[in-house]
């Protein structure tokens, strides 16, 4: 009977889907991230492993599992926690959960951009601490930059590090805000053509004022954008791509939004840049070193940073769809069938 290792209970429906098979199911019994030692102890001889982004899938875990392992399934679109090359060299398949979370994450990207620009967290803290009667309504109270051209300017540029599905969904949401230009840069994975960019603009022209979508360099992204969304994969090749040189080139009124991966940003450099006023504010759903982010963290302490605890995909519907897909990827992998959604390594 094939053994499967599951690092977290993913809800009754997903678990039932796995239990329909004659598998030996070994599941971490607690409702918190599995202890690493427990995973290593229980991996031996398994044919499938199901993880969340909290679990490192590395050489050590794969060696413990041994040659029986056919597939790893992660309940995430990101795969920074998975050593892709180690899987590839062992011909182990990787299942992941893109698409089903695109809209939920794009929603949070917009929420963070608005929260950061409009000082929403600060406003909430004033209300909750009983301070509203003191501050009242002031002509310039709580003011921040408008997300969009506003009444006095003609253009507004949205920038994207990475222009995959989530970035595209975020841009679609921004079109009714009046975005006129969109710029992006990416790692070259599936590089877009100018024709595709023109087609995107034409497709959505009727819903707003988007005139142009184009690839730019990282420096141009920093200099031209009024809001920058970080939606590139994490990992060594993108680590701290957003650091002092980038932040220094940003507009003073710009907003930086990170719904992607914490490692993209040098946290100390960002806290320093916010402090110096190189950009206006940051909205972060992820931070390097999460979840060990305390009130002592420079970005939590920064009055210009809005920090949320990695809730991008956290709608009931989306998480259920992710759990379902993760379960189906696991089952297919163990049965030697094509995975419903396989990460293609190259
Ligand atoms: C969330 O961050 C994911 O990768 O699914
Ligand atoms: C990226 O933005 C993705 O959905 O892969």
Short mmCIF file of C-alpha atoms and ligand atoms in Angstrom, two decimals:
data_model
loop_
_atom_site.label_atom_id
_atom_site.label_comp_id
_atom_site.label_asym_id
_atom_site.label_seq_id
_atom_site.Cartn_x
_atom_site.Cartn_y
_atom_site.Cartn_z
CA UNK A 1 0.00 0.00 0.00
CA UNK A 2 1.54 3.36 -1.04
CA UNK A 3 2.47 5.57 1.87
CA UNK A 4 1.72 9.29 1.74
CA UNK A 5 3.04 11.90 4.14
CA UNK A 6 0.86 14.94 4.84
CA UNK A 7 2.27 17.89 6.77
CA UNK A 8 -1.01 19.55 7.64
CA UNK A 9 -4.70 18.60 7.85
CA UNK A 10 -6.26 20.34 4.84
CA UNK A 11 -9.92 20.09 5.82
CA UNK A 12 -12.43 17.25 5.63
CA UNK A 13 -13.16 17.43 1.89
CA UNK A 14 -9.54 17.30 0.73
CA UNK A 15 -8.71 14.62 3.27
CA UNK A 16 -11.68 12.50 2.17
CA UNK A 17 -10.47 12.73 -1.41
CA UNK A 18 -7.11 11.28 -0.40
CA UNK A 19 -8.70 8.66 1.89
CA UNK A 20 -10.75 7.24 -1.02
CA UNK A 21 -7.53 5.56 -2.11
CA UNK A 22 -5.93 2.57 -0.49
CA UNK A 23 -3.03 4.59 0.85
CA UNK A 24 -1.25 4.42 4.14
CA UNK A 25 -1.83 8.01 5.25
CA UNK A 26 0.61 9.50 7.73
CA UNK A 27 -0.56 12.94 8.80
CA UNK A 28 0.88 15.49 11.21
CA UNK A 29 -1.72 15.43 14.00
CA UNK A 30 -1.55 19.02 15.23
CA UNK A 31 -3.09 22.20 13.88
CA UNK A 32 0.20 24.00 13.44
CA UNK A 33 3.20 23.70 11.13
CA UNK A 34 4.66 20.19 11.33
CA UNK A 35 7.88 19.78 13.26
CA UNK A 36 10.74 19.25 10.89
CA UNK A 37 11.99 16.29 12.93
CA UNK A 38 8.58 14.62 12.64
CA UNK A 39 8.58 15.02 8.85
CA UNK A 40 12.08 13.58 8.55
CA UNK A 41 11.23 10.64 10.83
CA UNK A 42 8.10 9.76 8.90
CA UNK A 43 9.25 10.30 5.33
CA UNK A 44 10.91 6.95 4.84
CA UNK A 45 9.45 4.94 1.98
CA UNK A 46 6.66 7.35 1.10
CA UNK A 47 5.46 7.74 -2.50
CA UNK A 48 3.88 11.15 -2.09
CA UNK A 49 4.38 14.14 0.18
CA UNK A 50 1.88 16.94 0.65
CA UNK A 51 3.21 20.15 2.15
CA UNK A 52 2.39 23.80 2.71
CA UNK A 53 4.77 26.68 2.18
CA UNK A 54 5.93 26.30 5.79
CA UNK A 55 7.73 23.03 5.05
CA UNK A 56 11.12 22.88 3.39
CA UNK A 57 11.35 20.24 0.69
CA UNK A 58 15.08 19.85 0.36
CA UNK A 59 17.79 17.26 -0.19
CA UNK A 60 17.52 16.07 3.41
CA UNK A 61 13.79 15.37 3.27
CA UNK A 62 14.00 13.79 -0.19
CA UNK A 63 16.83 11.51 0.95
CA UNK A 64 14.82 10.41 3.98
CA UNK A 65 11.90 9.61 1.70
CA UNK A 66 14.16 7.62 -0.58
CA UNK A 67 13.69 6.36 -4.15
CA UNK A 68 10.03 5.44 -3.65
CA UNK A 69 9.02 9.11 -3.77
CA UNK A 70 7.09 9.98 -6.95
CA UNK A 71 5.49 13.33 -6.28
CA UNK A 72 5.47 16.33 -4.00
CA UNK A 73 2.30 18.38 -3.78
CA UNK A 74 2.36 21.87 -2.31
CA UNK A 75 -0.73 23.81 -1.32
CA UNK A 76 0.68 27.05 -2.74
CA UNK A 77 1.47 28.78 -6.00
CA UNK A 78 4.91 29.70 -4.69
CA UNK A 79 7.68 27.12 -4.60
CA UNK A 80 10.48 28.92 -2.83
CA UNK A 81 10.38 26.27 -0.09
CA UNK A 82 10.93 23.49 -2.65
CA UNK A 83 14.39 22.71 -4.04
CA UNK A 84 13.24 22.37 -7.64
CA UNK A 85 16.60 21.09 -8.92
CA UNK A 86 16.69 18.32 -6.31
CA UNK A 87 13.25 17.18 -7.45
CA UNK A 88 14.20 17.40 -11.12
CA UNK A 89 17.36 15.36 -10.65
CA UNK A 90 15.34 12.61 -8.99
CA UNK A 91 12.47 12.81 -11.54
CA UNK A 92 10.02 13.66 -8.78
CA UNK A 93 6.97 15.59 -9.94
CA UNK A 94 5.81 18.79 -8.28
CA UNK A 95 2.16 19.68 -8.04
CA UNK A 96 1.17 23.23 -7.06
CA UNK A 97 -1.92 25.43 -6.96
CA UNK A 98 -1.79 28.39 -9.38
CA UNK A 99 -4.89 29.96 -10.97
CA UNK A 100 -7.35 29.11 -8.20
CA UNK A 101 -5.77 31.79 -5.99
CA UNK A 102 -5.12 34.45 -8.62
CA UNK A 103 -8.19 36.58 -7.87
CA UNK A 104 -7.88 36.33 -4.09
CA UNK A 105 -4.24 37.46 -4.15
CA UNK A 106 -4.93 40.25 -6.65
CA UNK A 107 -7.70 41.50 -4.32
CA UNK A 108 -5.23 41.72 -1.45
CA UNK A 109 -2.72 43.48 -3.70
CA UNK A 110 -5.29 46.22 -4.33
CA UNK A 111 -6.32 46.29 -0.67
CA UNK A 112 -2.72 46.77 0.43
CA UNK A 113 -2.09 49.47 -2.15
CA UNK A 114 -5.13 51.39 -0.92
CA UNK A 115 -4.38 50.80 2.74
CA UNK A 116 -0.79 51.95 2.36
CA UNK A 117 -1.60 54.98 0.21
CA UNK A 118 -4.54 56.12 2.33
CA UNK A 119 -3.05 55.49 5.77
CA UNK A 120 -5.85 53.06 6.60
CA UNK A 121 -4.00 51.20 9.34
CA UNK A 122 -3.16 54.48 11.04
CA UNK A 123 -6.78 55.62 10.73
CA UNK A 124 -8.02 52.38 12.26
CA UNK A 125 -5.60 52.69 15.13
CA UNK A 126 -6.85 56.22 15.83
CA UNK A 127 -10.48 55.04 15.93
CA UNK A 128 -9.70 51.98 18.03
CA UNK A 129 -7.69 53.93 20.56
CA UNK A 130 -10.49 56.46 20.99
CA UNK A 131 -8.62 59.24 19.21
CA UNK A 132 -11.21 60.27 16.62
CA UNK A 133 -12.81 62.97 18.80
CA UNK A 134 -9.39 64.59 19.11
CA UNK A 135 -8.30 64.51 15.48
CA UNK A 136 -11.74 65.21 14.04
CA UNK A 137 -11.94 65.94 10.33
CA UNK A 138 -8.96 68.00 9.25
CA UNK A 139 -8.51 69.48 5.77
CA UNK A 140 -5.32 67.53 5.23
CA UNK A 141 -5.70 64.87 7.89
CA UNK A 142 -4.69 61.30 6.93
CA UNK A 143 -3.86 62.43 3.38
CA UNK A 144 -1.81 60.19 1.14
CA UNK A 145 -1.32 59.86 -2.60
CA UNK A 146 -4.27 58.89 -4.78
CA UNK A 147 -4.22 55.43 -6.30
CA UNK A 148 -4.85 56.65 -9.84
CA UNK A 149 -4.49 59.96 -11.68
CA UNK A 150 -6.82 61.85 -9.36
CA UNK A 151 -8.45 65.19 -10.22
CA UNK A 152 -5.30 67.12 -11.13
CA UNK A 153 -2.94 64.78 -12.98
CA UNK A 154 -3.29 63.06 -16.29
CA UNK A 155 -1.25 59.94 -15.89
CA UNK A 156 -0.67 57.15 -13.41
CA UNK A 157 1.74 54.28 -13.90
CA UNK A 158 1.37 50.88 -12.29
CA UNK A 159 4.54 48.80 -12.14
CA UNK A 160 5.02 45.08 -11.73
CA UNK A 161 8.00 42.95 -10.82
CA UNK A 162 6.92 39.76 -12.52
CA UNK A 163 4.00 39.82 -14.94
CA UNK A 164 2.36 36.44 -14.43
CA UNK A 165 -1.25 35.67 -13.73
CA UNK A 166 -1.53 37.52 -10.44
CA UNK A 167 0.08 40.68 -11.82
CA UNK A 168 -2.27 40.63 -14.80
CA UNK A 169 -5.29 40.20 -12.53
CA UNK A 170 -4.04 43.08 -10.39
CA UNK A 171 -3.65 45.33 -13.43
CA UNK A 172 -7.15 44.42 -14.63
CA UNK A 173 -8.48 45.55 -11.25
CA UNK A 174 -6.53 48.80 -11.48
CA UNK A 175 -7.86 49.81 -14.89
CA UNK A 176 -11.08 51.30 -13.46
CA UNK A 177 -8.89 53.34 -11.07
CA UNK A 178 -7.66 55.23 -14.14
CA UNK A 179 -4.22 53.72 -14.64
CA UNK A 180 -2.81 55.12 -17.89
CA UNK A 181 0.46 53.22 -18.17
CA UNK A 182 1.68 49.87 -16.94
CA UNK A 183 5.28 48.74 -16.87
CA UNK A 184 6.77 45.43 -15.83
CA UNK A 185 9.98 43.58 -15.68
CA UNK A 186 10.45 39.89 -15.17
CA UNK A 187 12.95 37.10 -14.98
CA UNK A 188 12.32 36.08 -18.55
CA UNK A 189 10.29 32.97 -17.77
CA UNK A 190 7.90 32.96 -20.72
CA UNK A 191 8.91 36.44 -21.91
CA UNK A 192 5.97 38.33 -23.36
CA UNK A 193 5.95 39.86 -26.81
CA UNK A 194 5.07 43.46 -27.67
CA UNK A 195 2.08 42.15 -29.58
CA UNK A 196 0.76 40.46 -26.45
CA UNK A 197 1.19 43.69 -24.53
CA UNK A 198 -0.68 45.66 -27.19
CA UNK A 199 -3.44 43.07 -27.23
CA UNK A 200 -3.80 43.35 -23.44
CA UNK A 201 -4.23 47.13 -23.71
CA UNK A 202 -6.76 46.79 -26.55
CA UNK A 203 -8.74 44.17 -24.65
CA UNK A 204 -9.28 46.43 -21.65
CA UNK A 205 -9.28 49.86 -23.34
CA UNK A 206 -13.02 50.24 -22.95
CA UNK A 207 -12.87 49.94 -19.15
CA UNK A 208 -10.49 52.81 -18.46
CA UNK A 209 -7.64 54.84 -19.82
CA UNK A 210 -4.84 52.31 -20.11
CA UNK A 211 -2.74 53.43 -23.08
CA UNK A 212 0.37 51.34 -22.82
CA UNK A 213 1.78 48.19 -21.29
CA UNK A 214 5.49 47.59 -21.76
CA UNK A 215 8.57 45.78 -20.54
CA UNK A 216 11.12 48.01 -18.81
CA UNK A 217 14.40 47.55 -16.96
CA UNK A 218 14.43 47.28 -13.18
CA UNK A 219 15.74 50.84 -12.92
CA UNK A 220 12.96 52.15 -15.15
CA UNK A 221 10.42 50.22 -13.09
CA UNK A 222 11.63 52.04 -9.98
CA UNK A 223 11.70 55.47 -11.62
CA UNK A 224 8.45 55.36 -13.61
CA UNK A 225 6.00 53.62 -11.30
CA UNK A 226 3.49 55.32 -9.01
CA UNK A 227 2.77 51.94 -7.46
CA UNK A 228 4.95 48.84 -7.71
CA UNK A 229 3.63 45.33 -7.12
CA UNK A 230 6.10 42.55 -6.37
CA UNK A 231 4.75 39.32 -7.84
CA UNK A 232 7.85 37.41 -8.86
CA UNK A 233 8.92 34.02 -7.52
CA UNK A 234 11.22 34.02 -4.51
CA UNK A 235 14.48 32.16 -4.30
CA UNK A 236 18.18 32.92 -4.60
CA UNK A 237 17.99 34.60 -8.03
CA UNK A 238 15.52 37.24 -6.85
CA UNK A 239 16.62 37.63 -3.23
CA UNK A 240 16.74 41.30 -2.16
CA UNK A 241 16.13 42.50 -5.71
CA UNK A 242 14.34 45.36 -3.98
CA UNK A 243 17.05 47.06 -1.98
CA UNK A 244 18.64 50.50 -1.61
CA UNK A 245 19.54 51.01 -5.32
CA UNK A 246 15.92 50.35 -6.35
CA UNK A 247 14.30 52.22 -3.48
CA UNK A 248 16.47 55.28 -4.05
CA UNK A 249 15.15 55.60 -7.60
CA UNK A 250 11.46 55.45 -6.66
CA UNK A 251 9.14 58.45 -6.75
CA UNK A 252 8.67 60.05 -3.33
CA UNK A 253 4.93 59.59 -3.69
CA UNK A 254 5.12 55.95 -4.80
CA UNK A 255 3.69 52.92 -3.02
CA UNK A 256 5.46 49.56 -2.86
CA UNK A 257 3.22 46.52 -2.49
CA UNK A 258 4.52 43.03 -1.79
CA UNK A 259 1.91 40.30 -2.04
CA UNK A 260 4.60 37.90 -3.40
CA UNK A 261 7.55 36.67 -1.41
CA UNK A 262 9.29 38.30 1.54
CA UNK A 263 12.76 37.47 0.27
CA UNK A 264 12.31 39.82 -2.72
CA UNK A 265 12.80 42.75 -0.34
CA UNK A 266 15.70 43.76 1.87
CA UNK A 267 13.60 44.66 4.93
CA UNK A 268 16.20 46.88 6.59
CA UNK A 269 16.75 48.82 3.37
CA UNK A 270 12.99 49.31 2.96
CA UNK A 271 12.49 50.47 6.55
CA UNK A 272 15.35 52.92 6.04
CA UNK A 273 13.95 54.14 2.69
CA UNK A 274 10.51 54.72 4.25
CA UNK A 275 12.14 56.58 7.09
CA UNK A 276 14.04 58.81 4.65
CA UNK A 277 10.95 59.41 2.52
CA UNK A 278 12.35 57.91 -0.68
CA UNK A 279 8.93 56.38 -1.28
CA UNK A 280 5.61 57.20 0.39
CA UNK A 281 4.53 53.89 1.90
CA UNK A 282 4.64 50.12 1.64
CA UNK A 283 1.94 47.46 1.87
CA UNK A 284 3.31 44.04 2.72
CA UNK A 285 1.57 40.69 2.93
CA UNK A 286 4.90 38.88 3.24
CA UNK A 287 8.18 39.64 5.01
CA UNK A 288 11.47 37.76 4.91
CA UNK A 289 11.77 35.52 7.94
CA UNK A 290 7.97 35.27 8.47
CA UNK A 291 6.20 34.19 10.56
CA UNK A 292 8.86 35.27 13.05
CA UNK A 293 7.99 38.93 12.64
CA UNK A 294 7.44 40.67 15.98
CA UNK A 295 6.64 44.22 17.05
CA UNK A 296 10.41 44.80 17.12
CA UNK A 297 10.67 44.29 13.35
CA UNK A 298 11.71 47.56 11.64
CA UNK A 299 8.84 47.28 9.16
CA UNK A 300 6.25 46.60 11.85
CA UNK A 301 7.58 49.61 13.71
CA UNK A 302 7.53 51.82 10.59
CA UNK A 303 4.51 54.14 10.51
CA UNK A 304 4.74 54.00 6.70
CA UNK A 305 4.40 50.23 6.39
CA UNK A 306 1.14 48.28 6.43
CA UNK A 307 1.88 44.67 7.29
CA UNK A 308 -0.53 41.76 6.97
CA UNK A 309 0.24 38.15 8.00
CA UNK A 310 0.38 36.44 4.57
CA UNK A 311 -3.36 36.37 3.88
CA UNK A 312 -3.25 36.85 0.10
CA UNK A 313 -5.08 33.67 -0.80
CA UNK A 314 -7.17 33.55 2.37
CA UNK A 315 -10.72 33.43 1.12
CA UNK A 316 -12.74 30.43 2.21
CA UNK A 317 -13.44 29.51 -1.40
CA UNK A 318 -9.87 29.86 -2.58
CA UNK A 319 -8.29 27.93 0.27
CA UNK A 320 -10.83 25.12 -0.25
CA UNK A 321 -9.94 25.04 -3.96
CA UNK A 322 -6.22 25.02 -3.15
CA UNK A 323 -6.65 22.14 -0.68
CA UNK A 324 -8.72 20.21 -3.23
CA UNK A 325 -6.13 20.73 -5.96
CA UNK A 326 -3.24 19.86 -3.64
CA UNK A 327 -5.02 16.64 -2.67
CA UNK A 328 -5.75 15.72 -6.30
CA UNK A 329 -2.16 16.45 -7.31
CA UNK A 330 -0.93 14.16 -4.53
CA UNK A 331 -3.26 11.30 -5.45
CA UNK A 332 -2.47 11.51 -9.17
CA UNK A 333 1.26 11.63 -8.47
CA UNK A 334 1.16 8.53 -6.32
CA UNK A 335 -1.03 6.66 -8.81
CA UNK A 336 1.37 7.58 -11.62
CA UNK A 337 -1.26 9.62 -13.44
CA UNK A 338 -0.71 13.11 -14.94
CA UNK A 339 -1.00 15.72 -12.20
CA UNK A 340 -4.00 18.06 -12.56
CA UNK A 341 -1.55 20.98 -12.24
CA UNK A 342 2.13 20.16 -12.46
CA UNK A 343 4.95 22.66 -12.10
CA UNK A 344 7.02 22.32 -15.25
CA UNK A 345 10.70 22.38 -14.39
CA UNK A 346 13.26 23.62 -16.86
C1 LIG B 1 1.10 31.82 -1.13
O1 LIG B 1 1.89 32.63 -0.80
C2 LIG B 1 1.26 30.78 -2.09
O2 LIG B 1 2.37 30.60 -2.59
O3 LIG B 1 0.29 30.09 -2.36
C1 LIG B 2 2.38 34.84 -10.97
O1 LIG B 2 2.15 35.95 -10.80
C2 LIG B 2 1.70 33.57 -11.03
O2 LIG B 2 0.50 33.46 -10.84
O3 LIG B 2 2.44 32.60 -11.30
#
